[in-house]
Coordinates of C-alpha atoms in Angstrom, one line a residue:
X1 CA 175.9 83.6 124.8
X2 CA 174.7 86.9 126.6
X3 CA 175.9 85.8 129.9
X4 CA 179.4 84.6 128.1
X5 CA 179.8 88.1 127.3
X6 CA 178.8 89.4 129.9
X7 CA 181.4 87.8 132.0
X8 CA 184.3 88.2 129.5
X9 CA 184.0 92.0 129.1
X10 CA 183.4 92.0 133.6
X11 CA 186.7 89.8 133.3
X12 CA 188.3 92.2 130.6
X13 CA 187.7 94.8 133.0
X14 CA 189.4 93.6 135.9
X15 CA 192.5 92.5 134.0
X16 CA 192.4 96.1 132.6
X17 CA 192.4 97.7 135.6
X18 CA 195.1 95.4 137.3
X19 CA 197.1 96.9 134.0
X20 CA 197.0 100.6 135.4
X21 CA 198.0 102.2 138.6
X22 CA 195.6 103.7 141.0
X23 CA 195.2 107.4 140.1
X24 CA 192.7 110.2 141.2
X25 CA 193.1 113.9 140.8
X26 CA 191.0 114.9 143.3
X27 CA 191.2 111.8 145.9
X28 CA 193.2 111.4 149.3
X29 CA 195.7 108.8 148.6
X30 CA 197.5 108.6 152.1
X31 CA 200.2 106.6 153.6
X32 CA 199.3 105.5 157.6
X33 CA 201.4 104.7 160.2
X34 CA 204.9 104.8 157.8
X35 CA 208.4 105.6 158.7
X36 CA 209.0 108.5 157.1
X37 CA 212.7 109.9 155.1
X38 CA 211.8 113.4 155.2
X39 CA 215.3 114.1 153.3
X40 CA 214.9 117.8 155.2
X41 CA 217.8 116.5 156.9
X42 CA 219.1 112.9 157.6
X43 CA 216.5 111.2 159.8
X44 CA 213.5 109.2 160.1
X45 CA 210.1 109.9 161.4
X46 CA 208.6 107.3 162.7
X47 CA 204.8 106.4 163.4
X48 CA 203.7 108.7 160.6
X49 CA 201.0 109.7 158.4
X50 CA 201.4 111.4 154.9
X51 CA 198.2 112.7 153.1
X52 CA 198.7 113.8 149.4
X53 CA 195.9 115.3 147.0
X54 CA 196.3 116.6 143.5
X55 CA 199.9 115.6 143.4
X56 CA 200.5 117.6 146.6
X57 CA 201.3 116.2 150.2
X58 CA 199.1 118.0 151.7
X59 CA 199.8 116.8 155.2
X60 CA 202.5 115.0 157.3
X61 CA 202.4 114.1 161.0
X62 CA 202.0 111.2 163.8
X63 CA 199.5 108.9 163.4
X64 CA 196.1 110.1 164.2
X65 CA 197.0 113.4 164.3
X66 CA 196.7 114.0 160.9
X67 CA 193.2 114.1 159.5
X68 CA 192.1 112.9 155.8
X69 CA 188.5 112.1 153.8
X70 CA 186.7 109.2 154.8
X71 CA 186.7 107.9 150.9
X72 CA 190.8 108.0 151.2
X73 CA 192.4 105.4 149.8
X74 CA 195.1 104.2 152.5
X75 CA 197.9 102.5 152.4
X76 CA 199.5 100.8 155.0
X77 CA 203.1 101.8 155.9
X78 CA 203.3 99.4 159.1
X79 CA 207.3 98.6 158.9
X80 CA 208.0 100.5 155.8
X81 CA 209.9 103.3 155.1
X82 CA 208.4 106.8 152.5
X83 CA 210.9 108.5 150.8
X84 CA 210.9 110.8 147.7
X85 CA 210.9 109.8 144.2
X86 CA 214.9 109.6 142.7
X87 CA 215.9 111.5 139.6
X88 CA 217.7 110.1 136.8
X89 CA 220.0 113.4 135.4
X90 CA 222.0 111.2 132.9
X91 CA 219.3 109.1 131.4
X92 CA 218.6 108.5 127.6
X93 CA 215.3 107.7 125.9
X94 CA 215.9 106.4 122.3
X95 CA 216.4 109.0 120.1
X96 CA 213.6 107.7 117.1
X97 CA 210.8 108.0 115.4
X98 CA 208.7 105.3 117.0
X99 CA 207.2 106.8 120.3
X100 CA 207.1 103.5 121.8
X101 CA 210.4 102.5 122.9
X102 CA 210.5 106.2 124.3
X103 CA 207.5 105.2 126.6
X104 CA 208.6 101.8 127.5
X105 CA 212.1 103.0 128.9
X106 CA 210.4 105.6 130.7
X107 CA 208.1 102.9 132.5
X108 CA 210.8 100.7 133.2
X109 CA 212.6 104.2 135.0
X110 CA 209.3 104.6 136.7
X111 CA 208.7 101.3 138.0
X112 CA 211.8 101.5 139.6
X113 CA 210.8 104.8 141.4
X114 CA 212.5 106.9 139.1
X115 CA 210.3 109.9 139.1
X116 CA 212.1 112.6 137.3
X117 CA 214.6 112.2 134.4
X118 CA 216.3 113.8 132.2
X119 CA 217.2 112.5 129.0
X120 CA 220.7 113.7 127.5
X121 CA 220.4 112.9 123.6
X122 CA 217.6 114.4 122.3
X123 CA 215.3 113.8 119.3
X124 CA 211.9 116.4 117.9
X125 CA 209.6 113.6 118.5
X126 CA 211.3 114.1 122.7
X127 CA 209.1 117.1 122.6
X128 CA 205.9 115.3 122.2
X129 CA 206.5 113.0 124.8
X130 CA 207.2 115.7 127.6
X131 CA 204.0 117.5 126.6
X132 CA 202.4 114.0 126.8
X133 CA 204.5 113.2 130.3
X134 CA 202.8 116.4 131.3
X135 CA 199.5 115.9 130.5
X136 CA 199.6 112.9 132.7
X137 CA 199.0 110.9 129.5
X138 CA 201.8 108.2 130.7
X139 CA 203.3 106.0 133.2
X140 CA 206.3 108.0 133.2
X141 CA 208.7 110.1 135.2
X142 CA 208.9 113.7 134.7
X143 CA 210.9 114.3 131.6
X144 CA 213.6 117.0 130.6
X145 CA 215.0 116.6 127.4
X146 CA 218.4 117.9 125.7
X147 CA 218.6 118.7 122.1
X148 CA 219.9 116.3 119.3
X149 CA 224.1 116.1 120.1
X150 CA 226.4 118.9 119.5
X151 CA 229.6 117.6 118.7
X152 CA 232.4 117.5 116.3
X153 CA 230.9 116.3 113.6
X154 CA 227.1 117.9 114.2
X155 CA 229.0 121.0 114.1
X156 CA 230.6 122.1 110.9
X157 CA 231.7 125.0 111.7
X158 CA 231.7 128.0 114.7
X159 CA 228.6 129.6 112.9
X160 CA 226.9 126.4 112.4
X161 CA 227.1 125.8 116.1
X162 CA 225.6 129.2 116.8
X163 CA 223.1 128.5 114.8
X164 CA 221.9 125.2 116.0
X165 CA 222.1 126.4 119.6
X166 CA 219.1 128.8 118.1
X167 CA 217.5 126.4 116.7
X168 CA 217.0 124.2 119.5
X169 CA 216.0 126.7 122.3
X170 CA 213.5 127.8 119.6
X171 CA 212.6 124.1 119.3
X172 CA 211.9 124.3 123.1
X173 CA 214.6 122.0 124.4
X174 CA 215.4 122.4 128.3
X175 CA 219.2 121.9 127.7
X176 CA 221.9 121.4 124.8
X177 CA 223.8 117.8 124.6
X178 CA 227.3 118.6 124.3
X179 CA 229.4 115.5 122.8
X180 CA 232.9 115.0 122.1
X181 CA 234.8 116.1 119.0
X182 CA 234.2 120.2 119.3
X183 CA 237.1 121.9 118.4
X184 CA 237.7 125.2 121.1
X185 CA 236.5 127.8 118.2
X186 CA 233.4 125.7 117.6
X187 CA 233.1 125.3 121.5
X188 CA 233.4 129.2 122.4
X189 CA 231.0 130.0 119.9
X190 CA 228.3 127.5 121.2
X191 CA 228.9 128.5 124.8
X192 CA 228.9 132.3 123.7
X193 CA 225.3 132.0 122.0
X194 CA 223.9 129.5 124.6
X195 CA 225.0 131.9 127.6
X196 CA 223.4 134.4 125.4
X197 CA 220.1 132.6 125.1
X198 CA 220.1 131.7 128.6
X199 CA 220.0 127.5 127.3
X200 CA 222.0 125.5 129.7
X201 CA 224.7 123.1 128.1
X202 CA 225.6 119.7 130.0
X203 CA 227.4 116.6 129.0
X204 CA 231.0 115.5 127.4
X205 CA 233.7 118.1 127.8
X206 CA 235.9 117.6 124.0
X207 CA 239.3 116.7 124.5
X208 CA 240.3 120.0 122.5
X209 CA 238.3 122.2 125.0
X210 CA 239.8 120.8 128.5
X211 CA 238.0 120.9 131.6
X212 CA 239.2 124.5 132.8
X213 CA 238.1 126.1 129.6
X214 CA 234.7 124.3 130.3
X215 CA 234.4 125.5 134.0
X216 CA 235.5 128.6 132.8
X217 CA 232.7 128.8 129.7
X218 CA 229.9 128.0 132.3
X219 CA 228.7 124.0 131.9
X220 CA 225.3 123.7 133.6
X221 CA 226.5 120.1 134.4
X222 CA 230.0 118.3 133.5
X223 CA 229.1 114.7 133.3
X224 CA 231.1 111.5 133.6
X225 CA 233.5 113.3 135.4
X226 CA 234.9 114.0 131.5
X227 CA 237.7 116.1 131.6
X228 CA 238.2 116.1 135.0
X229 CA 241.3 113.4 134.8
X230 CA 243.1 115.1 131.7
X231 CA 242.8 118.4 133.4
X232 CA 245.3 116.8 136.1
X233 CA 247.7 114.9 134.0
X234 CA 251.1 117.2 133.5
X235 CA 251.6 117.9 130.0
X236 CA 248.2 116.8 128.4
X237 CA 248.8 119.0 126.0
X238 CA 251.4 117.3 124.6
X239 CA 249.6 114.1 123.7
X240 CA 246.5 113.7 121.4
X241 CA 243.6 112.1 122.4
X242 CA 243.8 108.7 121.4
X243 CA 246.8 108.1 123.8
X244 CA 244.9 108.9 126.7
X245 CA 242.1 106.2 126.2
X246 CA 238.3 106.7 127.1
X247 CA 237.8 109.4 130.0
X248 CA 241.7 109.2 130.3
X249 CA 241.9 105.7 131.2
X250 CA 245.1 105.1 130.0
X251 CA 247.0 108.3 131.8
X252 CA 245.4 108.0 134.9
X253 CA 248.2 107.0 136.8
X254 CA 250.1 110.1 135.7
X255 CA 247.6 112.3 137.4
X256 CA 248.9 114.9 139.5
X257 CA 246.4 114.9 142.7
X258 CA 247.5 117.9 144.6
X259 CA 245.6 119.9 141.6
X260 CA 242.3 118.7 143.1
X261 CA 241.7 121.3 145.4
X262 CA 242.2 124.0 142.5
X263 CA 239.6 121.9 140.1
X264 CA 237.3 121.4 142.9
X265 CA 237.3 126.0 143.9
X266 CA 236.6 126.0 139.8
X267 CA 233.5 123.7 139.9
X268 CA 232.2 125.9 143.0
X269 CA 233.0 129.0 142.2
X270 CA 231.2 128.8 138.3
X271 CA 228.4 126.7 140.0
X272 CA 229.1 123.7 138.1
X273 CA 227.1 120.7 138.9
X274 CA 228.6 116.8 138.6
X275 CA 226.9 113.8 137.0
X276 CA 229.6 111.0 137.8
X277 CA 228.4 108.4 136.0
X278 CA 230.3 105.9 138.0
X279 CA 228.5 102.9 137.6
X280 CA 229.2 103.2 133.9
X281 CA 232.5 103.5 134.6
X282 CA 232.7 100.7 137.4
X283 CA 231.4 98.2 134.9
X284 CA 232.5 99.3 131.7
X285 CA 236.3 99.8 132.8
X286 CA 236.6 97.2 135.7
X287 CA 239.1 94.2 135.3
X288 CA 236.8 93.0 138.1
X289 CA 233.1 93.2 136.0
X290 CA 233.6 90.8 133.3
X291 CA 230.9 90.2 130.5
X292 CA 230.1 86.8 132.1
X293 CA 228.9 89.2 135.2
X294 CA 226.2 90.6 133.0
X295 CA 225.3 87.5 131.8
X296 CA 224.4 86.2 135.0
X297 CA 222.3 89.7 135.7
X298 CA 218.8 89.4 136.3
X299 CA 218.0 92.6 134.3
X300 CA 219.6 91.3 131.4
X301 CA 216.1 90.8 130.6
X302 CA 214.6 94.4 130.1
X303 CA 217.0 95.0 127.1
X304 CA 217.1 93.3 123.6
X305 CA 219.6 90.6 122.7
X306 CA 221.1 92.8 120.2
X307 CA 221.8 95.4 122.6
X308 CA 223.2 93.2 125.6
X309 CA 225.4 91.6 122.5
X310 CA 227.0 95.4 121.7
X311 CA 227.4 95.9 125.4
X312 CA 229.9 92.8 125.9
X313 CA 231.3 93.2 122.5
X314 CA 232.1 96.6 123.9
X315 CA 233.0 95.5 127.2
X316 CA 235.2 92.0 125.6
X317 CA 237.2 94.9 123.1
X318 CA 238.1 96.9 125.9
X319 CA 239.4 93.8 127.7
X320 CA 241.3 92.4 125.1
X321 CA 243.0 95.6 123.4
X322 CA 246.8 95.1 124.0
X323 CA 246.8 98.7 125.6
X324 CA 244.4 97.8 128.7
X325 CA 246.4 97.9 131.5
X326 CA 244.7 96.1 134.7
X327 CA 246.8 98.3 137.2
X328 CA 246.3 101.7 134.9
X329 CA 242.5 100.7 135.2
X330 CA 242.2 100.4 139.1
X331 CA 244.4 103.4 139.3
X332 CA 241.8 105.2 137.3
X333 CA 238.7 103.5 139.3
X334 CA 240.4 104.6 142.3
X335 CA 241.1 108.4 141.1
X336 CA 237.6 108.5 140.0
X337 CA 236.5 107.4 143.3
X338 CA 238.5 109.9 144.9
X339 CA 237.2 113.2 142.6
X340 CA 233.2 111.9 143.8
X341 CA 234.5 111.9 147.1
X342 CA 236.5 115.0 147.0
X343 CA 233.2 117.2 145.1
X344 CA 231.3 116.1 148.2
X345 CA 233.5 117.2 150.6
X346 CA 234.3 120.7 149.1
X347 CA 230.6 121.5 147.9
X348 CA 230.6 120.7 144.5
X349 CA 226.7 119.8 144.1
X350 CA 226.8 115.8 142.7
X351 CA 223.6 114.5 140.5
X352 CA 222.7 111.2 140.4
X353 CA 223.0 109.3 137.3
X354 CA 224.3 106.5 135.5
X355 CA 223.7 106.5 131.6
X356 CA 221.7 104.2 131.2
X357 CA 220.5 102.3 128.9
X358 CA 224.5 102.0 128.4
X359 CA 226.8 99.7 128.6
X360 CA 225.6 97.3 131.5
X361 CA 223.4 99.9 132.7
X362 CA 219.4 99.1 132.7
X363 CA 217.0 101.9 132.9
X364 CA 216.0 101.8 136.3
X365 CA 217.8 99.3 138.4
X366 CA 221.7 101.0 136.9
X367 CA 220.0 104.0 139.2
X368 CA 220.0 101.9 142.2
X369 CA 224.0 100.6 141.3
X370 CA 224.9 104.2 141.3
X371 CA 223.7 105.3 144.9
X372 CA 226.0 102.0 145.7
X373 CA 228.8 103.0 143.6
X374 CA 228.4 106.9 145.5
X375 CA 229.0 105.4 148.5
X376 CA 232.1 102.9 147.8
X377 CA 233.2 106.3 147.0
X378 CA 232.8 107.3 150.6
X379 CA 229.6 108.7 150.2
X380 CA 227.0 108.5 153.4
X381 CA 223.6 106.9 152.3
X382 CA 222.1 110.1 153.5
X383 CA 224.0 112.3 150.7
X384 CA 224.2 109.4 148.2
X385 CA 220.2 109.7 148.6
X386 CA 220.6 113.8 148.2
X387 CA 221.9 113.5 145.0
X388 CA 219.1 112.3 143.7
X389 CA 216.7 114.2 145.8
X390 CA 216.7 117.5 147.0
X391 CA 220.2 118.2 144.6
X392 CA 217.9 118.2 141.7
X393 CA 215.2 119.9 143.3
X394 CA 217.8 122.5 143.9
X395 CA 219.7 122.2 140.2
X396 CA 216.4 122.4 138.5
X397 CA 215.2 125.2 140.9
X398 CA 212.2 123.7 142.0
X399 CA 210.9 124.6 145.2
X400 CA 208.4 121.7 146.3
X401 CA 210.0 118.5 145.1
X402 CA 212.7 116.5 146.7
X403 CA 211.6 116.3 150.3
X404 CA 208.7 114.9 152.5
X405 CA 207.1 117.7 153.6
X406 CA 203.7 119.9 153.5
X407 CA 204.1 121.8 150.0
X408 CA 206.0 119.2 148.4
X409 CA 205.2 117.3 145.5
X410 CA 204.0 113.4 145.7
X411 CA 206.4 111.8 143.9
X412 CA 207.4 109.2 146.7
X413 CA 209.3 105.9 146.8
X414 CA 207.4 103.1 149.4
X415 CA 210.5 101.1 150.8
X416 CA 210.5 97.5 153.0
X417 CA 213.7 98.9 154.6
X418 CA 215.7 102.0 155.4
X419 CA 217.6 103.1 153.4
X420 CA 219.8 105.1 155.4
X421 CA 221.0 101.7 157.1
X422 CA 222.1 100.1 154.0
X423 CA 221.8 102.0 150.5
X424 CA 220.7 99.0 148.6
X425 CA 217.0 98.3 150.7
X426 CA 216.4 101.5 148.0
X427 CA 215.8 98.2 145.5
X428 CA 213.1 96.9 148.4
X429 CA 210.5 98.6 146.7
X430 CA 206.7 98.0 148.2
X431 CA 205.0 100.6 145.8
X432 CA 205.8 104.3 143.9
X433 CA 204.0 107.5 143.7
X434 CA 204.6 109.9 141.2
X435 CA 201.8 112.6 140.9
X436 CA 198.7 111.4 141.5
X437 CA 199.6 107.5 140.6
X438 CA 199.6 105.0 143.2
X439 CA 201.8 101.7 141.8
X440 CA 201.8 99.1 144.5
X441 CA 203.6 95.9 144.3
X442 CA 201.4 94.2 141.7
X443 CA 201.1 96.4 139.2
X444 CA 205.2 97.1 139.6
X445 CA 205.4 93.6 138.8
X446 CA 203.2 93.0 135.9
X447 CA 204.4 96.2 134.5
X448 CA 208.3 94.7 134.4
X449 CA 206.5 91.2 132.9
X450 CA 205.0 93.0 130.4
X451 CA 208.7 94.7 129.6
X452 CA 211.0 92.0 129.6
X453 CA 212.4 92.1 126.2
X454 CA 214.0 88.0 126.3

């Protein structure tokens, strides 16, 4: 019976530690002979070797060039390619009392070599699980959180959304969620008390508000491109919102385009950043991504069947409500398209994100979709990659994350192919770093077992 024991615990053991990724605060963990994205500027180093310690790379150059500790633990980057970790800037972790669900969505972002994320509708208990993200208690990107929404109904009146601008930078929030429904009064005095505050607001733009008002108030980040369409269409102000359809999908093709070039000075000249969203949008509002389509998606799995049932009961509504138009729909696809393109060519600084978990969108792998969706809309790989890399670095003004480099932080992405070839060998993932956890292949794989949800 003794020697039973003794092997189950010795057996327990093993299975445990299979269970967690390789993690030391003080050990080299260092990548030999890798290709090397230093996202400095578009390239690739080849024949290199990147040593990190404490959560730092603490060196980069070619192969035996670069010294490290004999007790090292090395990986080998022979045909694989090192980039840094992606951020997720339109993200949501469920807003609830039960802390697990919060810490499973983050894995399943991490596993997918999601290593920073902010999550845009906040809840108190978010709080505890970015002091916990920081104490390196989880498997888990870094996490900024927003506030609980601020929107029309939230908001009851221009004093009440004063004071609950207060309320959550006392709370300790990094940003305010701003939702639909705000009526301008309500708006101007939220944006008055958050400038006020110094509490960045980011999200929806209320139909009531418009997109100039909102450059002109100071958005941290417009997301979903909301706004942006309506603030194009000639005589807006003549209709009321429901005629205009989600994000202005049913007035799309009434958009006057020659007012780009003014929307796009606006966006630059307030320093207004730009979450499209688009694979949302690409999936949601498609007549060419039908419900059967995410059916036949192998990360169905990851969500619950009563979710994926709300998504294509959202998606089938759309599709059969006598006022979708399948032309007005590719017209507004196309427009959409056109505004990504158009921010990256005139400066505008683009975010990556896609909203997930929403509608279609799985934590994680909806990240991946959007880099391809950036670069339908004429997006290089190379600044597809930026805007989940060094843009953040530069939005959140951090100085040491979002490159390869000595100085930066090791939050790193291990890839079977470049990336800068073809954007979607970013889903070829041979292992993650974020911090000081190593998650190679195996443990990425048992952690997305042990998530399924079907």
């Amino acid at each position: 019976m003794k020697l039973l024991t003794t092997i189950f615990l010795a057996l327990f053991c093993i299975f445990a530690a299979a269970q967690q990724p390789q993690s030391s605060a003080s050990r080299e963990i260092v990548f030999e002979d890798v290709a090397v994205i230093t996202m400095v500027r578009n390239e690739v180093k080849e024949h290199q070797t990147v040593v990190t310690k404490n959560g730092k790379i603490t060196g980069v150059g070619p192969v035996k060039k670069v010294k490290y500790g004999k007790d090292a633990l090395v990986i080998d980057g022979r045909g694989k390619y090192l980039m840094p970790g992606l951020a997720e800037m339109h993200g949501h972790v469920p807003p609830i009392d039960d802390l697990q669900p919060m810490k499973d969505v983050l894995e399943l972002f991490a596993v997918n070599g999601i290593t920073t994320v902010r999550g845009m509708l906040g809840h108190p208990r978010h709080l505890e699980l970015r002091t916990m993200v920081n104490e390196g208690k989880l498997i888990a990107p870094h996490f900024y959180t927003t506030g609980p929404s601020i929107n029309g109904m939230s908001v009851t009146s221009p004093e009440a959304g004063a004071e609950m601008v207060r309320q959550q930078k006392k709370a300790g929030y990094d940003f305010l969620k701003m939702h639909p429904g705000l009526s301008r009064a309500k708006f101007d005095s939220i944006a008055a008390t958050a400038n006020k505050l110094k509490i960045p607001f980011a999200g929806h733009v209320s139909f009531g508000v418009g997109v100039w008002r909102a450059i002109e108030a100071g958005y941290s980040s417009i997301d979903h491109l909301d706004g942006f369409v309506e603030g194009l269409v000639p005589g807006i102000e003549t209709l009321v919102e429901q005629q205009t359809g989600p994000f202005a999908l049913q007035v799309a093709d009434r958009a006057d385009t020659t007012k780009i070039p003014q929307l796009m000075q606006a966006l630059k000249a307030k320093n207004i950043w730009v979450v499209p969203t688009q694979s949302l949008a690409e999936r949601w509002f498609s007549p060419h991504y039908s419900s059967d389509d995410f059916r036949n998606d192998p990360h169905k799995k990851y969500m619950s069947p009563n979710t994926m049932d709300q998504w294509i009961k959202s998606k089938d509504n759309l599709m059969n409500d006598p006022n979708y138009n399948v032309s007005k729909a590719e017209a507004f696809l196309k427009l959409r398209r056109k505004l990504v393109r158009e921010c990256q060519k005139n400066g505008v600084g683009l975010l990556l994100g896609c909203d997930a978990p929403q509608i279609f969108n799985v934590p994680g792998f909806s990240t991946h979709n959007e880099l391809e969706y950036l670069v339908l809309a004429g997006l290089t790989p190379y600044e597809a990659l930026k805007t989940g890399t060094v843009n953040v670095a530069q939005y959140l003004k951090i100085k040491d994350a979002g490159t390869i480099q000595v100085g930066s932080v090791s939050d790193m992405i291990l890839l079977n192919a470049n990336p800068l070839d073809d954007i979607r060998n970013v889903k070829s993932q041979a292992g993650v770093m974020i911090g000081t956890k190593w998650m190679d292949k195996s443990f990425i794989d048992s952690a997305l077992k042990r998530l399924e949800r079907q």
